[in-house]
Short mmCIF file of C-alpha atoms in Angstrom, two decimals:
data_model
loop_
_atom_site.label_atom_id
_atom_site.label_comp_id
_atom_site.label_asym_id
_atom_site.label_seq_id
_atom_site.Cartn_x
_atom_site.Cartn_y
_atom_site.Cartn_z
CA MET A 63 0.00 0.00 0.00
CA SER A 64 1.54 3.31 -1.08
CA SER A 65 1.90 6.35 1.14
CA PRO A 66 -0.87 9.00 1.06
CA PHE A 67 1.97 11.44 0.29
CA THR A 68 3.03 9.64 -2.89
CA PRO A 69 1.88 11.79 -5.83
CA ILE A 70 -0.43 10.25 -8.40
CA GLN A 71 0.57 11.44 -11.87
CA LEU A 72 -2.28 12.14 -14.29
CA THR A 73 -2.17 13.53 -17.84
CA ASP A 74 -4.53 14.03 -20.76
CA SER A 75 -1.58 13.54 -23.17
CA ALA A 76 -2.49 16.91 -24.69
CA GLY A 77 -0.56 19.39 -22.53
CA LEU A 78 -2.35 19.02 -19.18
CA GLU A 79 -0.63 17.34 -16.21
CA LEU A 80 -1.77 16.97 -12.60
CA GLU A 81 -0.14 15.61 -9.46
CA LEU A 82 -2.65 14.37 -6.89
CA LEU A 83 -2.02 13.39 -3.27
CA PRO A 84 -4.38 10.94 -1.54
CA PHE A 85 -3.72 12.94 1.66
CA GLY A 86 -6.52 15.48 1.72
CA ALA A 87 -7.39 14.50 -1.87
CA SER A 88 -5.03 17.40 -2.64
CA ILE A 89 -4.02 18.73 -6.03
CA GLN A 90 -0.31 19.36 -5.51
CA ARG A 91 0.19 20.95 -8.91
CA ILE A 92 -1.37 21.43 -12.32
CA ARG A 93 0.80 22.16 -15.35
CA PHE A 94 -0.53 23.35 -18.69
CA PHE A 95 1.96 23.00 -21.54
CA GLY A 96 4.77 23.11 -18.98
CA THR A 97 3.57 26.18 -17.06
CA GLU A 98 2.61 25.49 -13.45
CA VAL A 99 -0.76 27.15 -12.90
CA THR A 100 -1.34 26.36 -9.20
CA VAL A 101 0.46 27.32 -5.99
CA GLY A 102 1.66 24.35 -3.96
CA TYR A 103 4.28 22.94 -1.61
CA PRO A 104 7.22 21.30 -3.43
CA ASP A 105 7.43 18.57 -0.76
CA PRO A 106 4.30 16.36 -0.53
CA ALA A 107 4.90 15.80 3.20
CA SER A 108 4.25 19.52 3.79
CA TYR A 109 0.55 18.91 3.13
CA GLN A 110 0.34 17.31 6.56
CA HIS A 111 0.50 20.88 7.93
CA ASN A 112 -1.43 22.91 5.38
CA PRO A 113 -3.05 25.92 7.10
CA PHE A 114 -3.88 27.50 3.73
CA TYR A 115 -5.75 24.39 2.44
CA LEU A 116 -3.58 24.51 -0.69
CA GLY A 117 -5.16 22.31 -3.36
CA SER A 118 -7.07 20.28 -0.80
CA THR A 119 -10.58 18.86 -0.86
CA VAL A 120 -12.37 20.54 2.03
CA GLY A 121 -15.34 19.07 3.89
CA ARG A 122 -17.59 18.07 5.44
CA PHE A 123 -18.67 21.68 4.96
CA ALA A 124 -16.67 24.13 2.83
CA ASN A 125 -16.44 27.70 4.12
CA ARG A 126 -17.76 28.91 7.47
CA ILE A 127 -20.59 27.98 9.81
CA ALA A 128 -21.34 30.80 12.28
CA LYS A 129 -20.20 29.99 15.83
CA GLY A 130 -19.92 26.36 14.71
CA GLN A 131 -23.63 25.93 15.38
CA PHE A 132 -26.66 24.76 13.45
CA SER A 133 -30.02 23.19 14.23
CA LEU A 134 -31.36 20.11 12.48
CA ASN A 135 -34.46 18.06 13.28
CA ASN A 136 -34.97 20.04 16.51
CA GLN A 137 -31.46 19.23 17.70
CA GLN A 138 -28.68 21.77 18.18
CA TYR A 139 -25.21 20.82 16.99
CA GLN A 140 -21.93 22.35 18.12
CA LEU A 141 -18.92 22.00 15.84
CA PRO A 142 -15.30 22.86 16.73
CA VAL A 143 -14.42 26.49 15.95
CA ASN A 144 -11.13 27.00 14.14
CA ASN A 145 -11.47 30.41 12.47
CA GLY A 146 -12.05 33.02 15.16
CA PRO A 147 -15.51 32.26 16.57
CA ASN A 148 -16.52 30.17 13.54
CA HIS A 149 -16.18 26.70 12.07
CA LEU A 150 -14.18 26.65 8.80
CA HIS A 151 -13.78 23.96 6.12
CA GLY A 152 -14.90 21.02 8.25
CA GLY A 153 -12.84 21.93 11.31
CA PRO A 154 -9.22 21.43 12.38
CA ASP A 155 -9.40 17.75 11.46
CA GLY A 156 -11.46 18.20 8.32
CA TRP A 157 -11.20 16.08 5.20
CA HIS A 158 -8.14 18.06 4.04
CA GLN A 159 -6.30 16.30 6.89
CA ARG A 160 -7.51 12.78 6.09
CA PRO A 161 -5.85 10.17 3.86
CA TRP A 162 -8.29 9.22 1.11
CA ARG A 163 -8.19 5.71 -0.31
CA LEU A 164 -7.22 5.26 -3.96
CA LEU A 165 -9.76 2.89 -5.51
CA ASP A 166 -8.83 3.16 -9.17
CA GLN A 167 -6.18 4.83 -11.31
CA LYS A 168 -5.71 5.25 -15.05
CA ALA A 169 -3.38 7.49 -17.03
CA ASP A 170 -5.94 10.29 -17.10
CA SER A 171 -8.11 9.63 -14.03
CA ALA A 172 -8.22 8.55 -10.40
CA LEU A 173 -10.99 7.58 -8.01
CA LEU A 174 -10.63 8.41 -4.30
CA TYR A 175 -12.82 7.34 -1.37
CA LEU A 176 -13.34 8.54 2.19
CA CYS A 177 -15.62 7.42 5.01
CA ALA A 178 -16.37 9.96 7.77
CA GLU A 179 -17.96 8.51 10.88
CA ASP A 180 -21.07 9.75 12.64
CA GLY A 181 -20.08 12.50 15.10
CA GLU A 182 -16.77 13.29 13.42
CA ASN A 183 -16.00 16.97 14.07
CA GLY A 184 -19.47 17.24 15.61
CA PHE A 185 -21.42 16.44 12.42
CA PRO A 186 -24.24 13.89 12.37
CA GLY A 187 -24.21 10.90 10.07
CA THR A 188 -21.68 8.48 8.63
CA VAL A 189 -20.82 9.86 5.21
CA GLU A 190 -19.24 7.93 2.37
CA VAL A 191 -17.77 10.10 -0.40
CA TRP A 192 -16.24 9.28 -3.75
CA GLN A 193 -14.27 11.77 -5.84
CA ARG A 194 -13.28 11.01 -9.41
CA ILE A 195 -10.65 13.28 -10.99
CA VAL A 196 -10.53 13.18 -14.80
CA LEU A 197 -8.25 15.01 -17.23
CA GLN A 198 -9.54 15.43 -20.77
CA GLN A 199 -8.70 17.92 -23.54
CA GLY A 200 -7.41 20.64 -21.23
CA GLU A 201 -10.06 20.10 -18.56
CA VAL A 202 -9.68 18.97 -14.94
CA ARG A 203 -13.04 17.56 -13.91
CA LEU A 204 -13.83 16.78 -10.26
CA MET A 205 -16.91 14.62 -9.77
CA PHE A 206 -18.24 14.13 -6.25
CA LYS A 207 -20.73 11.56 -4.98
CA ALA A 208 -21.71 11.08 -1.34
CA GLN A 209 -24.35 9.43 0.80
CA SER A 210 -25.16 9.59 4.52
CA ASN A 211 -27.15 7.45 6.94
CA LYS A 212 -28.39 10.59 8.76
CA ALA A 213 -29.30 14.09 7.65
CA THR A 214 -26.17 16.26 7.56
CA PRO A 215 -24.90 19.50 6.00
CA LEU A 216 -22.56 18.70 3.11
CA SER A 217 -20.62 21.04 0.85
CA LEU A 218 -17.42 19.94 -0.87
CA THR A 219 -14.97 21.94 -2.93
CA ASN A 220 -11.38 22.04 -4.07
CA HIS A 221 -9.23 24.77 -2.56
CA SER A 222 -6.59 25.23 -5.27
CA TYR A 223 -4.84 28.58 -5.56
CA PHE A 224 -4.41 29.59 -9.19
CA ASN A 225 -1.65 31.71 -10.68
CA LEU A 226 -1.51 31.53 -14.46
CA ASN A 227 1.62 33.68 -14.82
CA GLN A 228 4.92 32.15 -15.85
CA SER A 229 6.67 34.13 -13.10
CA ALA A 230 4.08 33.15 -10.41
CA ALA A 231 4.87 36.26 -8.33
CA ASP A 232 1.30 37.44 -7.72
CA ILE A 233 -2.06 37.57 -9.43
CA SER A 234 -2.53 41.36 -9.66
CA ASN A 235 -2.21 41.41 -13.46
CA HIS A 236 -4.80 38.65 -13.98
CA GLN A 237 -8.10 39.46 -15.65
CA LEU A 238 -11.10 37.92 -13.90
CA GLN A 239 -14.73 37.50 -14.84
CA ILE A 240 -17.39 36.09 -12.53
CA PHE A 241 -20.75 35.64 -14.21
CA SER A 242 -22.89 36.49 -11.20
CA GLU A 243 -24.87 39.63 -10.48
CA SER A 244 -25.09 39.08 -6.70
CA TYR A 245 -22.67 38.59 -3.83
CA LEU A 246 -22.96 38.05 -0.08
CA PRO A 247 -21.64 40.88 2.11
CA THR A 248 -20.10 39.63 5.34
CA THR A 249 -19.58 40.62 8.94
CA ALA A 250 -16.11 41.36 10.32
CA ASP A 251 -15.63 37.63 10.98
CA ALA A 252 -16.61 36.65 7.41
CA ILE A 253 -20.16 35.37 8.01
CA PRO A 254 -22.82 36.47 5.46
CA THR A 255 -24.99 39.26 6.85
CA GLY A 256 -28.13 37.78 5.26
CA GLU A 257 -28.19 40.43 2.54
CA LEU A 258 -28.09 39.56 -1.15
CA ALA A 259 -26.24 42.52 -2.68
CA PRO A 260 -26.07 43.50 -6.36
CA VAL A 261 -22.55 43.77 -7.78
CA ALA A 262 -23.47 46.56 -10.21
CA GLU A 263 -21.41 49.75 -9.90
CA THR A 264 -19.20 48.32 -7.16
CA ALA A 265 -15.70 46.83 -6.98
CA PHE A 266 -17.47 43.46 -6.74
CA ASP A 267 -18.70 43.63 -10.33
CA TRP A 268 -16.69 41.13 -12.41
CA THR A 269 -19.42 40.51 -14.97
CA GLN A 270 -17.54 42.34 -17.75
CA GLY A 271 -14.11 41.42 -16.42
CA GLN A 272 -11.59 43.56 -14.58
CA GLN A 273 -7.97 43.41 -13.50
CA VAL A 274 -7.57 41.79 -10.09
CA GLY A 275 -5.04 44.35 -8.84
CA GLN A 276 -7.23 47.25 -9.88
CA ALA A 277 -10.23 45.78 -8.06
CA LEU A 278 -8.15 45.14 -4.94
CA ALA A 279 -7.08 48.80 -4.91
CA ALA A 280 -10.69 50.02 -4.81
CA GLU A 281 -12.05 51.62 -1.68
CA HIS A 282 -14.90 49.56 -0.28
CA PRO A 283 -15.74 48.73 3.35
CA GLN A 284 -16.13 45.03 2.51
CA LEU A 285 -12.63 44.92 1.01
CA ALA A 286 -11.23 46.62 4.11
CA LEU A 287 -12.85 44.01 6.38
CA ALA A 288 -11.32 41.05 4.52
CA ARG A 289 -8.07 42.71 3.35
CA GLY A 290 -9.24 41.88 -0.15
CA PHE A 291 -11.84 39.55 -1.59
CA ASP A 292 -13.09 36.66 0.51
CA HIS A 293 -16.69 36.70 -0.64
CA SER A 294 -19.26 34.42 -2.14
CA TYR A 295 -20.87 35.09 -5.51
CA VAL A 296 -24.23 33.40 -5.89
CA TRP A 297 -26.82 32.38 -8.44
CA PRO A 298 -30.19 32.98 -6.68
CA HIS A 299 -32.23 30.99 -9.23
CA TRP A 300 -30.13 27.86 -8.81
CA HIS A 301 -31.98 24.56 -8.37
CA LYS A 302 -30.77 21.13 -7.26
CA ASP A 303 -30.95 19.70 -10.80
CA GLN A 304 -28.84 22.56 -12.17
CA LEU A 305 -26.63 21.63 -15.11
CA PRO A 306 -22.99 22.77 -14.99
CA GLN A 307 -22.63 26.40 -16.03
CA ARG A 308 -19.70 28.70 -16.69
CA GLN A 309 -19.23 30.65 -13.47
CA ALA A 310 -15.85 32.35 -13.83
CA ARG A 311 -12.97 32.98 -16.21
CA LEU A 312 -9.39 33.82 -15.21
CA TYR A 313 -6.78 35.02 -17.72
CA SER A 314 -3.08 35.93 -17.52
CA PRO A 315 -1.91 38.37 -20.20
CA GLU A 316 1.66 37.37 -19.31
CA SER A 317 1.33 33.68 -20.19
CA GLY A 318 -1.75 33.83 -22.42
CA ILE A 319 -3.32 31.04 -20.37
CA ALA A 320 -7.03 31.20 -19.57
CA MET A 321 -9.01 29.06 -17.16
CA GLU A 322 -12.78 28.73 -16.95
CA LEU A 323 -14.59 27.43 -13.89
CA TRP A 324 -17.72 25.39 -14.58
CA SER A 325 -19.90 23.82 -11.90
CA ASP A 326 -23.44 22.87 -10.95
CA LEU A 327 -23.16 24.44 -7.48
CA PRO A 328 -24.95 27.62 -6.31
CA ALA A 329 -21.98 29.74 -5.17
CA VAL A 330 -18.34 30.55 -5.87
CA GLN A 331 -16.10 31.89 -3.13
CA LEU A 332 -13.49 34.31 -4.48
CA TYR A 333 -10.47 34.43 -2.18
CA THR A 334 -7.52 36.56 -3.28
CA GLY A 335 -4.96 34.92 -0.98
CA ASN A 336 -5.12 37.79 1.49
CA TYR A 337 -3.62 35.80 4.36
CA LEU A 338 -1.10 33.66 2.51
CA SER A 339 2.24 33.82 4.33
CA SER A 340 5.64 32.14 4.41
CA PRO A 341 6.74 30.17 2.44
CA PHE A 342 4.25 31.93 0.18
CA ALA A 343 3.22 35.58 -0.15
CA PRO A 344 -0.14 37.37 0.00
CA ARG A 345 -1.82 37.45 -3.42
CA GLN A 346 0.47 34.77 -4.83
CA GLY A 347 -2.62 32.91 -5.94
CA LEU A 348 -6.40 33.19 -5.87
CA CYS A 349 -9.12 30.64 -5.19
CA LEU A 350 -12.38 30.15 -7.07
CA GLU A 351 -14.23 27.70 -4.84
CA ALA A 352 -17.48 26.32 -6.23
CA GLN A 353 -19.61 25.31 -3.26
CA HIS A 354 -22.87 25.77 -1.35
CA TRP A 355 -23.48 29.14 0.29
CA PRO A 356 -21.32 29.82 3.35
CA ASP A 357 -23.18 29.26 6.63
CA ALA A 358 -26.02 27.75 4.57
CA PRO A 359 -27.63 25.92 7.52
CA ASN A 360 -28.21 29.30 9.21
CA GLN A 361 -28.94 31.49 6.18
CA PRO A 362 -32.66 31.85 5.33
CA LEU A 363 -31.99 32.81 1.69
CA ALA A 364 -29.57 29.95 1.02
CA PRO A 365 -30.53 26.87 -0.97
CA SER A 366 -30.52 23.77 1.21
CA ALA A 367 -27.12 22.19 1.74
CA MET A 368 -28.55 19.21 3.61
CA LEU A 369 -27.93 15.65 2.48
CA TRP A 370 -30.75 13.35 3.58
CA PRO A 371 -30.64 9.58 4.06
CA GLY A 372 -31.48 7.81 0.81
CA ASP A 373 -30.43 10.83 -1.29
CA LEU A 374 -27.23 11.13 -3.31
CA TYR A 375 -24.95 14.17 -3.20
CA GLN A 376 -23.73 14.49 -6.77
CA HIS A 377 -21.88 17.56 -8.05
CA CYS A 378 -19.23 18.44 -10.59
CA ILE A 379 -16.51 21.12 -10.62
CA SER A 380 -14.28 21.61 -13.64
CA PHE A 381 -11.33 23.81 -14.56
CA ARG A 382 -10.97 24.27 -18.32
CA PHE A 383 -7.60 25.56 -19.52
CA SER A 384 -6.77 27.08 -22.91
CA GLN A 385 -3.94 28.99 -24.53
CA GLN A 386 -5.01 32.34 -26.01
CA GLN A 387 -3.30 33.80 -29.04
#
């Protein structure tokens, strides 16, 4: 049995390469025609202490749950808090800190499996989750399936930091589009206020595309709170049978590489690496995390993020890379 820190090498034989670690189901690196487009630790063993969640699969619930509390079936649950007063990314021993089991591997794909026991990190229900990673024609496709024997909140995402530059210094020169007209303002500790705010005529408007550095330099109280962007963009008319849609596009004029994010999930968290620190630097990469709404169990406007017994959690996230002329 190989170590969970032994990289799994995947390729589409058409310019796209990916190194995957079973530990945390973590994408250690993605290369597109030789250019590394993600930020990662050179040494796989470093992922055992990964406070930035670099490339990892986060769960059982991506993003924050206010005060680590939610109510379900007339029962109050208390989760460990690991981000100020709040629960973040499944807790200190979330799925980014678990070795996933490799069930199947081919040249261009891998299938990973994890079983999380009832009560783990305070969550109800034993959850089984399968994640298939497939590379095909410049696309990295992540396909998640999960089932639980009790009702439980479930929201999974990949936490890769992208930098499409050849120099990989920072992402200020990147052009970003997010195809959403609404975002969720947050409190000082990054919990949605309950307001659904229009992006129009604000620094949060990426619908036509803007330079990341220029947007970060804008004066806006929400940017001051988070030291940059750490906000969720949402699609209010989303439904549970939603087909994958294009949600964001990132482009580096330096390398000419573009990446599109497609998913069938109702929100994308934009995080501009505000708190990255040694051995990395702030703004060295940015995250586009397709997921359920943050704090969904406590947010009246949020679509349900509950997985019920007998139901199947089934979602897809894909990163589509291309070289622009």
